[in-house]
PDB file of C-alpha atoms in Angstrom:
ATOM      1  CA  UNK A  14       0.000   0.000   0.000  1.00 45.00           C
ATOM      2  CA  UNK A  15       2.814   2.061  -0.236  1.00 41.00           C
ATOM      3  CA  UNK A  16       1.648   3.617  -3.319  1.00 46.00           C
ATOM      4  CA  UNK A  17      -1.602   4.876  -1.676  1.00 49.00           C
ATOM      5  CA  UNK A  18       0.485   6.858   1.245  1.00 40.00           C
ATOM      6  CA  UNK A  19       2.911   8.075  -1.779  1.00 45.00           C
ATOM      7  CA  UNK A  20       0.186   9.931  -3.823  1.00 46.00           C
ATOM      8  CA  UNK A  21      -1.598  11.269  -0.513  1.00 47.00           C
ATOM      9  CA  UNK A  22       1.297  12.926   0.662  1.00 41.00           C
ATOM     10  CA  UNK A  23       1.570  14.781  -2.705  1.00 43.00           C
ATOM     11  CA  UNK A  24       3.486  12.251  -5.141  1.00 42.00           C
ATOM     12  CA  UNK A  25       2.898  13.760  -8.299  1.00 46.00           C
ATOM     13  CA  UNK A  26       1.629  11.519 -11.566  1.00 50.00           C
ATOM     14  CA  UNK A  27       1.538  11.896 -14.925  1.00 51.00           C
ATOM     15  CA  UNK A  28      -1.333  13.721 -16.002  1.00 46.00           C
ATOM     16  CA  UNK A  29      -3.194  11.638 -18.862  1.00 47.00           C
ATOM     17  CA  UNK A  30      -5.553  14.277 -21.707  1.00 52.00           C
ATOM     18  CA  UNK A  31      -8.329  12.991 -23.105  1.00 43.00           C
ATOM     19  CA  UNK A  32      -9.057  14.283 -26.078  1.00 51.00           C
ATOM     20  CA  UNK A  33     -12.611  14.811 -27.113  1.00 54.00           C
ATOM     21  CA  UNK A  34     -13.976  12.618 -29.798  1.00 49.00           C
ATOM     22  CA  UNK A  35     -16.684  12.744 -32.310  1.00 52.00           C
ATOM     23  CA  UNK A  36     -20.023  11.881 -30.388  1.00 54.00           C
ATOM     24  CA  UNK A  37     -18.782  11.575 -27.474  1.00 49.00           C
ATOM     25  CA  UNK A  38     -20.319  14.219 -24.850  1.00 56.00           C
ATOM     26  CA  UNK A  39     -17.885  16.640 -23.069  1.00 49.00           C
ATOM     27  CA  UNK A  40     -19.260  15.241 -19.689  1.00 50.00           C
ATOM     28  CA  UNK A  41     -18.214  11.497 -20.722  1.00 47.00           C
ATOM     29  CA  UNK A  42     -15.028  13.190 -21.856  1.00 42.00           C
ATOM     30  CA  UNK A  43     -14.503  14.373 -18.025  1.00 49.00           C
ATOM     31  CA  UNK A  44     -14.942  11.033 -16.601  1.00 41.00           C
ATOM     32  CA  UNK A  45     -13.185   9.161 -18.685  1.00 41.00           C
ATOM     33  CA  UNK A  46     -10.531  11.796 -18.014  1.00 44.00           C
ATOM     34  CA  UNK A  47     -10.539  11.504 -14.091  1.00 52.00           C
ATOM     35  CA  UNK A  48     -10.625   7.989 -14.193  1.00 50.00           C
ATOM     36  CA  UNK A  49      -7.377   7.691 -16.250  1.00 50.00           C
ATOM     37  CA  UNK A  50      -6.103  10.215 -13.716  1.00 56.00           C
ATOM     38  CA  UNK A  51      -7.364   8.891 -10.293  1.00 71.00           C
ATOM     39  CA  UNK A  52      -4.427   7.692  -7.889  1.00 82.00           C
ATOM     40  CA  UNK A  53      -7.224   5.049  -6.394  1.00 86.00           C
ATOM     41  CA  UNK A  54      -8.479   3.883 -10.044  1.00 86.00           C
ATOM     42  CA  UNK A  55      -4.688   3.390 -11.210  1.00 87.00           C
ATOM     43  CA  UNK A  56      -3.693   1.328  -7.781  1.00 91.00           C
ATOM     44  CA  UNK A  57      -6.938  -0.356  -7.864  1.00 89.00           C
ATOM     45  CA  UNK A  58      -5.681  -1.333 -11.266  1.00 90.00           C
ATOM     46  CA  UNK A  59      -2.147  -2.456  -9.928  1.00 92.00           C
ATOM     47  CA  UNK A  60      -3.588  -4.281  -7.330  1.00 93.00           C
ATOM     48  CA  UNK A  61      -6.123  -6.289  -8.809  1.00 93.00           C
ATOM     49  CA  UNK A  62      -8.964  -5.082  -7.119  1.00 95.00           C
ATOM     50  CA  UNK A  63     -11.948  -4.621  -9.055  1.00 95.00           C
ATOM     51  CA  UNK A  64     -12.599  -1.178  -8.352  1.00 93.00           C
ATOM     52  CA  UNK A  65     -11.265   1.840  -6.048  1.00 93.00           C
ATOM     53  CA  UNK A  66     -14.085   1.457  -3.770  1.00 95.00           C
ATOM     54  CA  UNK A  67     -12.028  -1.465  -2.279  1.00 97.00           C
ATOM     55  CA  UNK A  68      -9.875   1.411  -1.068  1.00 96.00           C
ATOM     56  CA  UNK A  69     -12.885   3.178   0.812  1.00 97.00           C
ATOM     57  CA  UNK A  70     -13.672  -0.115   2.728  1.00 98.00           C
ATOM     58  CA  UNK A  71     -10.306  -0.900   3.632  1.00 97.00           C
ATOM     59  CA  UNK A  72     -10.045   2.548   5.018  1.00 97.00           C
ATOM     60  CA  UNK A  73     -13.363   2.099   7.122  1.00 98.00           C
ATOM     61  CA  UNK A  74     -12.477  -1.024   8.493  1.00 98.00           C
ATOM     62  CA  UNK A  75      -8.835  -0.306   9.657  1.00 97.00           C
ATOM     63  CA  UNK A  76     -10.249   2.312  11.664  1.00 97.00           C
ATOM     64  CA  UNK A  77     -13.456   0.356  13.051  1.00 97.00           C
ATOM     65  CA  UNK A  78     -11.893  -3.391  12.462  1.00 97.00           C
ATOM     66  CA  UNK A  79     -15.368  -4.956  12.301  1.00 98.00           C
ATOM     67  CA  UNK A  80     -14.602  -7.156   9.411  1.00 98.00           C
ATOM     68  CA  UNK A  81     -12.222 -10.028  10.598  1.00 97.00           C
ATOM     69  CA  UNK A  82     -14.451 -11.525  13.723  1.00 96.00           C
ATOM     70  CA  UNK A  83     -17.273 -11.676  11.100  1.00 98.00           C
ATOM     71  CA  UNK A  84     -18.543 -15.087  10.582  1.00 96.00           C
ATOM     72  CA  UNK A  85     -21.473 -14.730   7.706  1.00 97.00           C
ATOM     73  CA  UNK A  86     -20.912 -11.161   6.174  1.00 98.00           C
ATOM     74  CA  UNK A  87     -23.840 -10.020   3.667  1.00 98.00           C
ATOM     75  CA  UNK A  88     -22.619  -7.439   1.156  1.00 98.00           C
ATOM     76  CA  UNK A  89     -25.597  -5.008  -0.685  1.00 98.00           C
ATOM     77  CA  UNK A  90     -24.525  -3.100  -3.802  1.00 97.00           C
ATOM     78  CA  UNK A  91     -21.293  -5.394  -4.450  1.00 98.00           C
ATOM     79  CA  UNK A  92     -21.001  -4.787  -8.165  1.00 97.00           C
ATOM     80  CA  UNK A  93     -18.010  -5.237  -9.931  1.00 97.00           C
ATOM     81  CA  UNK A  94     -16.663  -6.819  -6.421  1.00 97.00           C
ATOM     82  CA  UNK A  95     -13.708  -4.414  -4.498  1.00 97.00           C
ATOM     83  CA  UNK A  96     -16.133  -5.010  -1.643  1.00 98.00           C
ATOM     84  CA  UNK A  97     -16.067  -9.015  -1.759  1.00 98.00           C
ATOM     85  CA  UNK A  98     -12.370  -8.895  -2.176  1.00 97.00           C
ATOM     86  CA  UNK A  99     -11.953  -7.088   0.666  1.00 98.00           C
ATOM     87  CA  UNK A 100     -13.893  -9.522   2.658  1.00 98.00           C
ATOM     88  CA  UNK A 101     -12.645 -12.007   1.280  1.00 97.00           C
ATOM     89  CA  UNK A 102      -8.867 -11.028   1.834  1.00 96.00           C
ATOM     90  CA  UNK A 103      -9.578  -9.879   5.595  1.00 97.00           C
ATOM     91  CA  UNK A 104     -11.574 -12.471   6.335  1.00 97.00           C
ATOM     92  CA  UNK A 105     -10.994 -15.668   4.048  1.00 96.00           C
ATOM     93  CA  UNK A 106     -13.134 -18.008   6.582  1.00 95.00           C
ATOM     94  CA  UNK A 107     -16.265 -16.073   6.133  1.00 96.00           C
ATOM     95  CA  UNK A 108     -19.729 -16.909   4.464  1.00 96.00           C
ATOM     96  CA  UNK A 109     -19.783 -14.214   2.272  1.00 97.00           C
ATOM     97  CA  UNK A 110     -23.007 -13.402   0.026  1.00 97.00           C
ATOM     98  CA  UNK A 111     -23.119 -10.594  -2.518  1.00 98.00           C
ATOM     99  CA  UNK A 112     -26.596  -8.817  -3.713  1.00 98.00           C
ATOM    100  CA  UNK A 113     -26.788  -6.510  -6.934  1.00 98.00           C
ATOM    101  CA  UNK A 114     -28.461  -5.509 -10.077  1.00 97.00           C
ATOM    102  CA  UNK A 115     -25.880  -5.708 -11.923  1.00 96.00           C
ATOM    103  CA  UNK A 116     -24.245  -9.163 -13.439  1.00 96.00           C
ATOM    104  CA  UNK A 117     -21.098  -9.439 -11.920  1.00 97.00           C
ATOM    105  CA  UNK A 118     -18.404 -12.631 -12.095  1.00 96.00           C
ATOM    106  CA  UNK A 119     -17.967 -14.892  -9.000  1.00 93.00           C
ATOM    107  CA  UNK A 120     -15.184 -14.259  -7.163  1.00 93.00           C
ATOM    108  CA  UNK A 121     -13.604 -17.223  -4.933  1.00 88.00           C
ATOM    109  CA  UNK A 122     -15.520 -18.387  -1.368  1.00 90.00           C
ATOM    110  CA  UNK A 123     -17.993 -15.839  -1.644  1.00 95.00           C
ATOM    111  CA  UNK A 124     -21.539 -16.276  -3.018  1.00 96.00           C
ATOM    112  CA  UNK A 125     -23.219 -13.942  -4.947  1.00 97.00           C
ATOM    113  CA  UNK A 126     -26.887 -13.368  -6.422  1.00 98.00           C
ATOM    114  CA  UNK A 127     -28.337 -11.309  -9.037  1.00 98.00           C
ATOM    115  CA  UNK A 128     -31.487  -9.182  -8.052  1.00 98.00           C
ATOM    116  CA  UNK A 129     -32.613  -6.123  -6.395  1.00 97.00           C
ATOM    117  CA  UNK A 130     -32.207  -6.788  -2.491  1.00 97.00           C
ATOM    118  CA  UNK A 131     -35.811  -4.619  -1.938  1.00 96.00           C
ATOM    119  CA  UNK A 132     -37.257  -7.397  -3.805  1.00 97.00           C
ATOM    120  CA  UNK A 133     -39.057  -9.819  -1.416  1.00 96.00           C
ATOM    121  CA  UNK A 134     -37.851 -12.822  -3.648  1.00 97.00           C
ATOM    122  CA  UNK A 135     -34.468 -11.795  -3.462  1.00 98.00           C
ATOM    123  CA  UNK A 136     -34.406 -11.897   0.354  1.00 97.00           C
ATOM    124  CA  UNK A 137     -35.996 -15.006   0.157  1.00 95.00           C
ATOM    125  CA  UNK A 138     -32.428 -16.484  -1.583  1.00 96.00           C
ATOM    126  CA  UNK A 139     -30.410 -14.677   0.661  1.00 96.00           C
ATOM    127  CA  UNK A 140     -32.279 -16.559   3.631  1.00 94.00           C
ATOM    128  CA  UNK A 141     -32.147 -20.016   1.409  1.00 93.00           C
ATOM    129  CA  UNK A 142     -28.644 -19.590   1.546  1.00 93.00           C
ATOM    130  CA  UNK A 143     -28.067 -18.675   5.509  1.00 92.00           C
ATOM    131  CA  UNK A 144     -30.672 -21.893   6.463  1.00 87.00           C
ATOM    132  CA  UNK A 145     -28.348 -23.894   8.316  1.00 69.00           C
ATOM    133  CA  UNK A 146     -29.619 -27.731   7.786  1.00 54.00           C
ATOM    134  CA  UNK A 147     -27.609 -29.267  10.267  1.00 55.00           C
ATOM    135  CA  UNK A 148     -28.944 -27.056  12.970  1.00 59.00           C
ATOM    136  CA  UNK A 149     -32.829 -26.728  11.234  1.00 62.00           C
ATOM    137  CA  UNK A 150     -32.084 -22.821  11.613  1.00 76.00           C
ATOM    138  CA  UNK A 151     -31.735 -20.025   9.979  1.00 80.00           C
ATOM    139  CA  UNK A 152     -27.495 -18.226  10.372  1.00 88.00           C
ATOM    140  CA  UNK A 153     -27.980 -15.005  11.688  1.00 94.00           C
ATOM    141  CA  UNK A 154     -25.611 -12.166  10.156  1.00 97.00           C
ATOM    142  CA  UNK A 155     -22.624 -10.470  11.876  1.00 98.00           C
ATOM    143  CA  UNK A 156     -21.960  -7.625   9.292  1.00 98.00           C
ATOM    144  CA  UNK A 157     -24.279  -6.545   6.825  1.00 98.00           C
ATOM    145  CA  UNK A 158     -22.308  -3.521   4.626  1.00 98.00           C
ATOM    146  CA  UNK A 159     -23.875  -1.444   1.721  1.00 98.00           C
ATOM    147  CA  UNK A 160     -22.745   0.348  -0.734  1.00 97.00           C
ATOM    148  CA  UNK A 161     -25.593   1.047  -2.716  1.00 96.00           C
ATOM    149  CA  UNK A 162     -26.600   4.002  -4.497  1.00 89.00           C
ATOM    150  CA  UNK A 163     -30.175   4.494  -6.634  1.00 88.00           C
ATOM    151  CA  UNK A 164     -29.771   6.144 -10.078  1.00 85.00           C
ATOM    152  CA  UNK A 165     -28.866   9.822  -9.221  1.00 83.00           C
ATOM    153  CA  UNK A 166     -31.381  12.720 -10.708  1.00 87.00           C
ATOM    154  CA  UNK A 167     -29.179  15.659  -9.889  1.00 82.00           C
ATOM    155  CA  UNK A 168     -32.207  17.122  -7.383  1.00 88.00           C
ATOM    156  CA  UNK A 169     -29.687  16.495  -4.283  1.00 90.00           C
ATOM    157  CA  UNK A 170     -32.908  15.969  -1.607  1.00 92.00           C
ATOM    158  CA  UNK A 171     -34.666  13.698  -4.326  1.00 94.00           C
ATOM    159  CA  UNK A 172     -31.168  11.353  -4.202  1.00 94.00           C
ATOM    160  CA  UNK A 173     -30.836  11.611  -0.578  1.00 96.00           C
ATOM    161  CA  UNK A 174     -34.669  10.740   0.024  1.00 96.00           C
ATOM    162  CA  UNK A 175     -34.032   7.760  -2.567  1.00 96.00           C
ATOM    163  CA  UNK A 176     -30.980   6.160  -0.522  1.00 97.00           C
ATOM    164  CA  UNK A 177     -32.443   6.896   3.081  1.00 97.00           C
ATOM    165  CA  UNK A 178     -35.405   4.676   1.708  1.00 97.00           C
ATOM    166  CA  UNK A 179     -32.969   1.843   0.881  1.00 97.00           C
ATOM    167  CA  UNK A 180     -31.044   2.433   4.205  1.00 98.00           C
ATOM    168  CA  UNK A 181     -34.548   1.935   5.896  1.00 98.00           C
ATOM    169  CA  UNK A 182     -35.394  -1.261   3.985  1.00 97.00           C
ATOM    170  CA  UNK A 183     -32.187  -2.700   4.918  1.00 98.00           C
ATOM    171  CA  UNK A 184     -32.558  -1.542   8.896  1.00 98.00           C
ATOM    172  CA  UNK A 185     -36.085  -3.959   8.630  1.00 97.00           C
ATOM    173  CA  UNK A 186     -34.075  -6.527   7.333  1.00 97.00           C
ATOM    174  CA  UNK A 187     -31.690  -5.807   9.708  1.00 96.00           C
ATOM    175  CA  UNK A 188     -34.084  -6.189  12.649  1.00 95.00           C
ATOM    176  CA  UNK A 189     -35.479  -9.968  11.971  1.00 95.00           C
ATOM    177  CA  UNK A 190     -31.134 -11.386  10.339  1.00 96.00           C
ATOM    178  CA  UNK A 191     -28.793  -9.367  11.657  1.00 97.00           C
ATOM    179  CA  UNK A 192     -26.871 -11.067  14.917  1.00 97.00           C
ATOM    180  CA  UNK A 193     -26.709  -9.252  18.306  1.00 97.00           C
ATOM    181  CA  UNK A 194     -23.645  -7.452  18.297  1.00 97.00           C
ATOM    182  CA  UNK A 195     -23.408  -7.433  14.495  1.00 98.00           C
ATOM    183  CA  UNK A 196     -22.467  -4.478  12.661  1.00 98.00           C
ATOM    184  CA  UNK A 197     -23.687  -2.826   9.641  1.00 98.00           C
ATOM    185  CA  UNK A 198     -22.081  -0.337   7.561  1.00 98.00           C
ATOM    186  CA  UNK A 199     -24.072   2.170   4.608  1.00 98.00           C
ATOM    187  CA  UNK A 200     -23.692   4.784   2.179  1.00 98.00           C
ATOM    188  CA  UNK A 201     -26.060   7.748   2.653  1.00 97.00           C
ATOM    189  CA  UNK A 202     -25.996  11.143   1.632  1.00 95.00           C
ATOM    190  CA  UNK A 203     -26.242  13.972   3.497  1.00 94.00           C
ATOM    191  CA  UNK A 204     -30.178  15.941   3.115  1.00 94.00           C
ATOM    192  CA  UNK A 205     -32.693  16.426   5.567  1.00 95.00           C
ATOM    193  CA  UNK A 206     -33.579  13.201   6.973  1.00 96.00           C
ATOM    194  CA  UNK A 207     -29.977  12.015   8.245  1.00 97.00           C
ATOM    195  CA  UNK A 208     -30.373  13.317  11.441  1.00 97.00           C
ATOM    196  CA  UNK A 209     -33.841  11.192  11.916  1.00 97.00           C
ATOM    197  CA  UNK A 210     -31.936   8.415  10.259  1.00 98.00           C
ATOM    198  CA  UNK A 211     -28.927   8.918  12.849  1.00 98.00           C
ATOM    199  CA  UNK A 212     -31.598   8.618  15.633  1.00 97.00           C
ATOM    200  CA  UNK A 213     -33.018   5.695  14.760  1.00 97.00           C
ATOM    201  CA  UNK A 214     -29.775   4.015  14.429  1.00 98.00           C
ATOM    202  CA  UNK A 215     -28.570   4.589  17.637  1.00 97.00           C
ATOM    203  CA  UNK A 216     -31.811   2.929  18.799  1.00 97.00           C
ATOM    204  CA  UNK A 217     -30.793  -0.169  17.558  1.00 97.00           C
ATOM    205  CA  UNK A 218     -26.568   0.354  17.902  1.00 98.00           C
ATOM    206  CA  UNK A 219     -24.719   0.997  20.861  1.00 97.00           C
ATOM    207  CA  UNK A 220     -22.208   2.915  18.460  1.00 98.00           C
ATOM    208  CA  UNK A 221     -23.062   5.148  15.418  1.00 98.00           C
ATOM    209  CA  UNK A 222     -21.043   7.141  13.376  1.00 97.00           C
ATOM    210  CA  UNK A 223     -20.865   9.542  10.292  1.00 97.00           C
ATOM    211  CA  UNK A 224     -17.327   9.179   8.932  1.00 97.00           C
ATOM    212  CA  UNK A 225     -15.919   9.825   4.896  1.00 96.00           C
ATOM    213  CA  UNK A 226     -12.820   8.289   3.553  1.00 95.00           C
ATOM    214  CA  UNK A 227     -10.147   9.367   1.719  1.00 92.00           C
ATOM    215  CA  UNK A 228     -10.589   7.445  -1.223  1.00 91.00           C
ATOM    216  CA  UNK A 229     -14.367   8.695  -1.811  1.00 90.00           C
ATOM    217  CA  UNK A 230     -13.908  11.752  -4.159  1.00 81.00           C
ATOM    218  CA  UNK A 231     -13.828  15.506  -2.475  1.00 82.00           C
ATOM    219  CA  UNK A 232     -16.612  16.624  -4.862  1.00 81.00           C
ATOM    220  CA  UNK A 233     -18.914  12.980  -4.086  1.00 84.00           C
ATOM    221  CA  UNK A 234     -21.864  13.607  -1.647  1.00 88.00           C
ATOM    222  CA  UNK A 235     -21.596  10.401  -0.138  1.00 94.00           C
ATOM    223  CA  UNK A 236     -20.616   9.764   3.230  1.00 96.00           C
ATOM    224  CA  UNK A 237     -21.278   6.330   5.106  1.00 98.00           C
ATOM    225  CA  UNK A 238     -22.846   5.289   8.280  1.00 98.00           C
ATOM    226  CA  UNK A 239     -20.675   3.083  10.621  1.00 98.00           C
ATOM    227  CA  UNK A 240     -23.076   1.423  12.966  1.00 98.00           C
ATOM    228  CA  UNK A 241     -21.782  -0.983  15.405  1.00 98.00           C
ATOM    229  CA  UNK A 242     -23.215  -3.585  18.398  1.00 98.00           C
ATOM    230  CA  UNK A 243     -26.157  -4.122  17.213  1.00 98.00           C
ATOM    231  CA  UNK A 244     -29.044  -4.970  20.186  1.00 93.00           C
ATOM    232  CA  UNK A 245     -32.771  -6.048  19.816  1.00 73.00           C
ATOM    233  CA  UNK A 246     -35.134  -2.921  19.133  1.00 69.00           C
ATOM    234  CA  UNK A 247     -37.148  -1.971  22.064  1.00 61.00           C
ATOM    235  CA  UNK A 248     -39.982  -3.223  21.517  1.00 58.00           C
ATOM    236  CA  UNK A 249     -38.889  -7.002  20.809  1.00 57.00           C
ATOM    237  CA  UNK A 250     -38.172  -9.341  24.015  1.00 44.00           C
TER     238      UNK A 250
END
């Protein structure tokens, strides 16, 4: 990880032009620009992991450490798989399931399936695949992390109102799979309901905090939601 420290402290790289080409637009000329140009893209690259989003969770967890004592880890939004990796690499003896839209190729020990999680018959497989049949039960989960993000509008209280609503599904499922003492991490962005949000969490986590790593861009709205030691709402027994 040298290289990561390197380019934070102000190691300079060679800056990469893009020029613009016939039908492409000039915003698609941008991004293609700061992707060839983004320290975490080009290490990602180097390092084989399948996006620089690997970075931001590797960042979050060496701070909070909540990913190595997992036993079953569920991972929302996991598409193309930095995520998994990470997992994976911190925490090789895991049961590791991965939930998105998106097709994405299996990566090794980790299970992944293809669906939207706030579909009912997607939750359904993720239970079919936690039902422990030696034990007749169903595994509860120890970390449940999310990184996923609606289809942005560009009305910045529209977006945030879209991924609190996610965030909310995912508490629900929370409440009935997710193992006393777990942890669960989200993306969110900031808007008028965070504070409500922030509330309810700490009505279910001993632990709650806003926190934004390095590796997510300066300009990006998102920041995520550390939520740790999880205990029953108060209003089950």
């Amino acid at each position: 990880m040298s290289d990561k420290f390197n380019f934070q402290k102000g190691h300079r790289q060679k800056f990469t032009k893009v020029k613009t080409a016939k039908g492409r637009k000039a915003s698609s000329t941008k991004w293609l620009q700061r992707q060839l140009n983004d320290p975490y893209t080009l290490l990602a690259k180097k390092e084989s992991y399948r996006s620089r989003a690997a970075y931001k969770l590797l960042e979050i967890d060496k701070k909070f450490k909540f990913i190595k004592d997992a036993k079953v880890i569920l991972d929302l939004g996991c598409a193309p798989g930095g995520w998994l990796q990470i997992c994976q690499k911190i925490n090789p003896n895991a049961h590791i399931i991965g939930v998105d839209i998106q097709k994405m190729a299996a990566i090794e020990n980790s299970c992944f399936i293809q669906g939207d999680f706030l579909s009912i018959d997607i939750q359904e497989q993720i239970i079919m695949l936690l039902n422990n049949d030696k034990k007749n039960n169903i595994l509860k989960i120890d970390l449940i992390i999310s990184d996923i993000s609606p289809p942005t509008c560009g009305h910045s209280n529209t977006d945030h109102l879209r991924l609190v609503n996610v965030v909310e599904n995912i508490i629900m499922f929370n409440n009935k799979y997710l193992n006393t003492h777990g942890n669960f991490l989200c993306k969110v962005f900031l808007g008028a309901e965070i504070d409500i949000l922030i509330t309810k969490l700490r009505s279910l986590f001993r632990k709650v905090k806003l926190f934004k790593p390095d590796a997510s861009r300066k300009e990006s709205k998102e920041q995520y939601l550390i939520c740790l030691d999880y205990k029953k709402p108060d209003n089950e027994c």
